[in-house]
Amino acid sequence: MSTAIRVIPCLDVNNGRVVKGVNFENLQDAGDPSELAHRYNAAGADEITFLDVTATTENRETTYELVNTTAKEVFIPLTVGGGIRSVEHVDQLLRNGADKVSVSSAAVSNPDLLNEISTTWGAQVLVLSLDAKANPDMSSGYEVMVKGGMEGTGLDAIAWVKEAEERGVGEILINSIDADGTRDGFDLDMIRAIRAAVSVPLIASGGAGEPAHFPPAIEAGATAVLAASLFHYGPDDMIDQVKQAIEAAGFPVRR
């Protein structure tokens, strides 16, 4: 693998503050988004992902002003998600400093949105955020969840990522709801299953608890790794520790 593995801190934002929970529940305050973004930019993060975690359930758009102040703190790509339901939303976010957008619930209810975004700005700005949970009733064993992981869709996760790739997504962010916030490691089986189904870059998310958890996710097929709790509550050099672990396992990282 010649492409450098990207290490991405995630800012889950609720009411203007970064929050973190376990299995998408019991959210705790973790700080100010622009301050954390500034810190991670300085600490060597390759990208920042900003997710407005209650925009969809509250049926509103992502806070543009907050995205703007966060974007001013970083000189690395900023991906923004939450409540994106139209190309107009995407246009506003890109004007306010986002480099990429992440779409989840709205793409499930209106798959054509993926085609519209990809056709308008290109696949490189479009990330499909897949919130998935183990479900033995699905043929792949995984079900697509929406509304911040609260609601099942009856949609098979593997069938969905294949369709999303055909519709023009440039990247897929895999959020394992079962692993989220547990700090027990990434859902490697889910990563492998999705890697076998699509060829676009995959960002693994959910479950990182220590630097040693990252190389197995890359071995399973992830091209980027994302974490929240570990970076928010860990030591200031945690991004560097993660990159060292990835490098030690034989994968290239950006320095």
Tab-separated table of C-alpha atoms in Angstrom:
chain	number	residue	atom	x	y	z
A	1	MET	CA	0.000	0.000	0.000
A	2	SER	CA	1.750	3.167	-1.184
A	3	THR	CA	-0.837	5.758	-0.146
A	4	ALA	CA	-0.291	7.201	3.314
A	5	ILE	CA	-2.870	6.180	5.917
A	6	ARG	CA	-4.831	9.191	7.141
A	7	VAL	CA	-5.428	9.726	10.872
A	8	ILE	CA	-8.624	11.708	11.472
A	9	PRO	CA	-9.956	13.092	14.767
A	10	CYS	CA	-13.755	13.376	14.826
A	11	LEU	CA	-15.661	16.246	16.393
A	12	ASP	CA	-19.203	15.125	17.235
A	13	VAL	CA	-20.954	18.451	17.803
A	14	ASN	CA	-24.183	19.075	19.733
A	15	ASN	CA	-25.447	22.579	20.632
A	16	GLY	CA	-22.108	24.114	19.685
A	17	ARG	CA	-20.006	21.774	21.852
A	18	VAL	CA	-18.044	18.633	21.074
A	19	VAL	CA	-19.625	15.607	22.763
A	20	LYS	CA	-18.845	11.909	23.061
A	21	GLY	CA	-20.943	8.950	24.133
A	22	VAL	CA	-20.980	5.153	24.066
A	23	ASN	CA	-22.967	3.306	21.389
A	24	PHE	CA	-24.218	6.752	20.272
A	25	GLU	CA	-25.832	7.409	23.706
A	26	ASN	CA	-25.135	9.246	27.007
A	27	LEU	CA	-23.294	12.189	25.451
A	28	GLN	CA	-20.653	13.944	27.576
A	29	ASP	CA	-19.080	17.347	26.910
A	30	ALA	CA	-15.587	17.228	25.382
A	31	GLY	CA	-14.860	20.865	24.524
A	32	ASP	CA	-15.096	23.673	21.977
A	33	PRO	CA	-15.002	22.564	18.307
A	34	SER	CA	-12.741	25.326	16.985
A	35	GLU	CA	-10.292	24.945	19.904
A	36	LEU	CA	-10.095	21.184	19.449
A	37	ALA	CA	-9.723	21.550	15.669
A	38	HIS	CA	-6.854	24.003	16.205
A	39	ARG	CA	-5.174	21.579	18.612
A	40	TYR	CA	-5.507	18.613	16.252
A	41	ASN	CA	-4.279	20.605	13.266
A	42	ALA	CA	-1.141	21.494	15.261
A	43	ALA	CA	-0.732	17.912	16.505
A	44	GLY	CA	-0.426	16.448	13.006
A	45	ALA	CA	-3.943	15.256	12.120
A	46	ASP	CA	-4.375	14.598	8.385
A	47	GLU	CA	-8.007	15.694	8.292
A	48	ILE	CA	-10.796	16.713	10.678
A	49	THR	CA	-14.341	15.339	10.550
A	50	PHE	CA	-17.071	17.554	12.022
A	51	LEU	CA	-20.424	15.835	12.590
A	52	ASP	CA	-23.431	17.755	13.847
A	53	VAL	CA	-24.879	14.737	15.641
A	54	THR	CA	-28.347	16.100	16.365
A	55	ALA	CA	-29.021	18.028	13.132
A	56	THR	CA	-30.970	15.154	11.564
A	57	THR	CA	-33.024	14.191	14.620
A	58	GLU	CA	-33.801	17.880	15.253
A	59	ASN	CA	-34.639	18.278	11.550
A	60	ARG	CA	-32.350	21.257	11.002
A	61	GLU	CA	-29.296	22.145	8.973
A	62	THR	CA	-25.731	22.009	10.283
A	63	THR	CA	-24.661	25.245	11.980
A	64	TYR	CA	-22.813	27.118	9.219
A	65	GLU	CA	-21.315	29.708	11.562
A	66	LEU	CA	-19.718	27.012	13.711
A	67	VAL	CA	-18.335	25.273	10.622
A	68	ASN	CA	-16.889	28.595	9.492
A	69	THR	CA	-15.093	29.307	12.794
A	70	THR	CA	-13.777	25.722	12.883
A	71	ALA	CA	-12.563	25.876	9.260
A	72	LYS	CA	-10.552	29.008	10.051
A	73	GLU	CA	-8.546	27.026	12.631
A	74	VAL	CA	-7.378	24.258	10.302
A	75	PHE	CA	-5.150	23.973	7.232
A	76	ILE	CA	-6.049	20.357	6.547
A	77	PRO	CA	-9.199	18.981	4.869
A	78	LEU	CA	-12.411	19.459	6.866
A	79	THR	CA	-15.315	17.064	6.302
A	80	VAL	CA	-18.700	18.184	7.621
A	81	GLY	CA	-21.824	16.084	8.129
A	82	GLY	CA	-25.205	16.277	9.829
A	83	GLY	CA	-28.571	17.337	8.461
A	84	ILE	CA	-27.427	17.601	4.826
A	85	ARG	CA	-30.526	17.073	2.713
A	86	SER	CA	-29.924	19.068	-0.487
A	87	VAL	CA	-27.278	20.379	-2.869
A	88	GLU	CA	-28.030	23.837	-1.420
A	89	HIS	CA	-26.868	22.647	2.013
A	90	VAL	CA	-23.678	21.316	0.433
A	91	ASP	CA	-23.095	24.610	-1.379
A	92	GLN	CA	-23.452	26.552	1.913
A	93	LEU	CA	-21.052	24.222	3.746
A	94	LEU	CA	-18.403	24.439	1.022
A	95	ARG	CA	-18.730	28.253	1.042
A	96	ASN	CA	-18.219	28.191	4.826
A	97	GLY	CA	-14.955	26.269	4.638
A	98	ALA	CA	-15.854	22.577	4.370
A	99	ASP	CA	-13.725	20.596	1.898
A	100	LYS	CA	-15.950	17.520	1.894
A	101	VAL	CA	-19.446	16.641	3.056
A	102	SER	CA	-20.616	13.500	4.791
A	103	VAL	CA	-24.161	12.303	4.114
A	104	SER	CA	-25.985	9.592	6.071
A	105	SER	CA	-29.733	9.577	6.809
A	106	ALA	CA	-30.748	11.798	3.869
A	107	ALA	CA	-28.998	9.511	1.383
A	108	VAL	CA	-31.019	6.543	2.648
A	109	SER	CA	-34.338	8.354	2.192
A	110	ASN	CA	-33.240	10.029	-1.067
A	111	PRO	CA	-30.420	8.067	-2.767
A	112	ASP	CA	-30.506	10.443	-5.765
A	113	LEU	CA	-28.947	13.065	-3.476
A	114	LEU	CA	-25.652	11.157	-3.817
A	115	ASN	CA	-25.787	11.422	-7.620
A	116	GLU	CA	-26.660	15.124	-7.413
A	117	ILE	CA	-23.760	15.987	-5.079
A	118	SER	CA	-21.261	13.853	-6.984
A	119	THR	CA	-22.322	15.253	-10.366
A	120	THR	CA	-22.191	18.852	-9.114
A	121	TRP	CA	-18.862	18.830	-7.231
A	122	GLY	CA	-17.207	15.495	-8.002
A	123	ALA	CA	-16.780	12.301	-6.000
A	124	GLN	CA	-13.879	13.800	-4.021
A	125	VAL	CA	-16.230	15.991	-1.950
A	126	LEU	CA	-18.725	13.234	-1.128
A	127	VAL	CA	-18.395	10.881	1.843
A	128	LEU	CA	-21.100	8.333	2.636
A	129	SER	CA	-21.395	8.015	6.394
A	130	LEU	CA	-22.589	4.496	7.128
A	131	ASP	CA	-23.966	3.897	10.622
A	132	ALA	CA	-24.328	0.116	10.795
A	133	LYS	CA	-25.205	-2.445	13.421
A	134	ALA	CA	-24.970	-6.234	13.500
A	135	ASN	CA	-28.314	-7.815	12.576
A	136	PRO	CA	-28.559	-11.548	11.805
A	137	ASP	CA	-31.715	-10.942	9.759
A	138	MET	CA	-29.696	-9.122	7.078
A	139	SER	CA	-28.013	-11.197	4.367
A	140	SER	CA	-24.640	-9.539	5.125
A	141	GLY	CA	-25.277	-9.574	8.887
A	142	TYR	CA	-25.303	-5.752	9.077
A	143	GLU	CA	-28.175	-3.272	8.963
A	144	VAL	CA	-28.008	0.408	7.977
A	145	MET	CA	-29.154	2.667	10.831
A	146	VAL	CA	-30.238	6.328	10.589
A	147	LYS	CA	-31.028	9.322	12.826
A	148	GLY	CA	-27.807	9.109	14.798
A	149	GLY	CA	-27.949	5.319	14.929
A	150	MET	CA	-31.360	5.313	16.631
A	151	GLU	CA	-33.523	3.931	13.850
A	152	GLY	CA	-33.213	0.760	11.781
A	153	THR	CA	-33.888	0.933	8.040
A	154	GLY	CA	-34.264	-2.725	7.067
A	155	LEU	CA	-31.532	-1.973	4.509
A	156	ASP	CA	-28.598	-4.337	4.159
A	157	ALA	CA	-25.332	-2.473	4.757
A	158	ILE	CA	-23.370	-4.237	2.013
A	159	ALA	CA	-26.083	-3.755	-0.607
A	160	TRP	CA	-26.223	-0.080	0.395
A	161	VAL	CA	-22.484	0.629	0.087
A	162	LYS	CA	-22.428	-1.020	-3.354
A	163	GLU	CA	-25.302	1.198	-4.483
A	164	ALA	CA	-23.649	4.283	-2.985
A	165	GLU	CA	-20.423	3.566	-4.851
A	166	GLU	CA	-22.357	3.271	-8.109
A	167	ARG	CA	-24.054	6.599	-7.348
A	168	GLY	CA	-20.713	8.358	-7.080
A	169	VAL	CA	-19.519	8.535	-3.463
A	170	GLY	CA	-15.795	9.097	-3.214
A	171	GLU	CA	-15.291	7.596	0.218
A	172	ILE	CA	-17.164	5.638	2.880
A	173	LEU	CA	-16.983	6.328	6.617
A	174	ILE	CA	-17.860	3.119	8.469
A	175	ASN	CA	-19.383	3.797	11.890
A	176	SER	CA	-19.861	0.609	13.869
A	177	ILE	CA	-22.597	1.369	16.397
A	178	ASP	CA	-21.768	-1.807	18.332
A	179	ALA	CA	-18.140	-0.708	18.762
A	180	ASP	CA	-18.758	3.047	19.171
A	181	GLY	CA	-17.157	4.501	22.302
A	182	THR	CA	-16.375	1.070	23.768
A	183	ARG	CA	-12.606	1.484	23.294
A	184	ASP	CA	-12.380	-2.272	22.651
A	185	GLY	CA	-11.082	-1.937	19.084
A	186	PHE	CA	-12.598	-1.478	15.633
A	187	ASP	CA	-15.249	-3.801	14.157
A	188	LEU	CA	-12.806	-5.686	11.918
A	189	ASP	CA	-15.397	-8.070	10.475
A	190	MET	CA	-17.510	-5.150	9.281
A	191	ILE	CA	-14.495	-3.427	7.709
A	192	ARG	CA	-13.515	-6.632	5.876
A	193	ALA	CA	-17.053	-7.189	4.602
A	194	ILE	CA	-17.302	-3.643	3.233
A	195	ARG	CA	-13.779	-3.708	1.801
A	196	ALA	CA	-14.699	-6.859	-0.151
A	197	ALA	CA	-17.793	-5.129	-1.583
A	198	VAL	CA	-16.439	-1.748	-2.750
A	199	SER	CA	-13.219	-0.221	-4.069
A	200	VAL	CA	-13.506	3.386	-2.790
A	201	PRO	CA	-11.404	4.505	0.202
A	202	LEU	CA	-12.747	3.420	3.603
A	203	ILE	CA	-12.502	5.341	6.868
A	204	ALA	CA	-12.812	3.059	9.896
A	205	SER	CA	-14.625	4.543	12.894
A	206	GLY	CA	-15.903	3.302	16.236
A	207	GLY	CA	-14.101	1.506	19.053
A	208	ALA	CA	-10.523	2.796	19.101
A	209	GLY	CA	-9.127	2.675	22.633
A	210	GLU	CA	-5.344	2.615	22.137
A	211	PRO	CA	-2.789	3.043	19.338
A	212	ALA	CA	-2.503	-0.753	18.933
A	213	HIS	CA	-6.121	-0.905	17.712
A	214	PHE	CA	-5.367	1.028	14.509
A	215	PRO	CA	-3.088	-1.311	12.473
A	216	PRO	CA	-5.638	-4.200	12.508
A	217	ALA	CA	-8.265	-1.866	11.012
A	218	ILE	CA	-5.858	-1.034	8.187
A	219	GLU	CA	-5.041	-4.715	7.676
A	220	ALA	CA	-8.808	-5.321	7.438
A	221	GLY	CA	-9.026	-2.811	4.586
A	222	ALA	CA	-9.324	0.731	5.963
A	223	THR	CA	-7.401	3.475	4.141
A	224	ALA	CA	-8.011	6.002	6.917
A	225	VAL	CA	-8.756	5.714	10.630
A	226	LEU	CA	-10.962	7.971	12.710
A	227	ALA	CA	-11.390	8.338	16.462
A	228	ALA	CA	-12.964	10.735	18.942
A	229	SER	CA	-12.687	9.751	22.645
A	230	LEU	CA	-9.081	8.604	22.316
A	231	PHE	CA	-7.975	11.996	20.984
A	232	HIS	CA	-10.292	14.165	23.125
A	233	TYR	CA	-9.326	12.560	26.437
A	234	GLY	CA	-5.893	11.145	25.633
A	235	PRO	CA	-2.476	12.827	25.915
A	236	ASP	CA	-1.617	15.674	23.518
A	237	ASP	CA	0.705	13.464	21.471
A	238	MET	CA	-1.923	10.753	20.864
A	239	ILE	CA	-2.097	11.449	17.101
A	240	ASP	CA	1.671	10.949	16.952
A	241	GLN	CA	1.405	7.738	19.006
A	242	VAL	CA	-1.210	6.396	16.595
A	243	LYS	CA	0.960	7.254	13.578
A	244	GLN	CA	3.937	5.535	15.219
A	245	ALA	CA	1.869	2.373	15.760
A	246	ILE	CA	0.684	2.399	12.143
A	247	GLU	CA	4.228	2.954	10.867
A	248	ALA	CA	5.608	0.212	13.094
A	249	ALA	CA	3.068	-2.176	11.541
A	250	GLY	CA	4.516	-1.397	8.094
A	251	PHE	CA	2.023	1.136	6.756
A	252	PRO	CA	3.020	4.604	5.496
A	253	VAL	CA	1.760	7.733	7.288
A	254	ARG	CA	2.147	11.456	6.619
A	255	ARG	CA	4.692	13.228	8.784
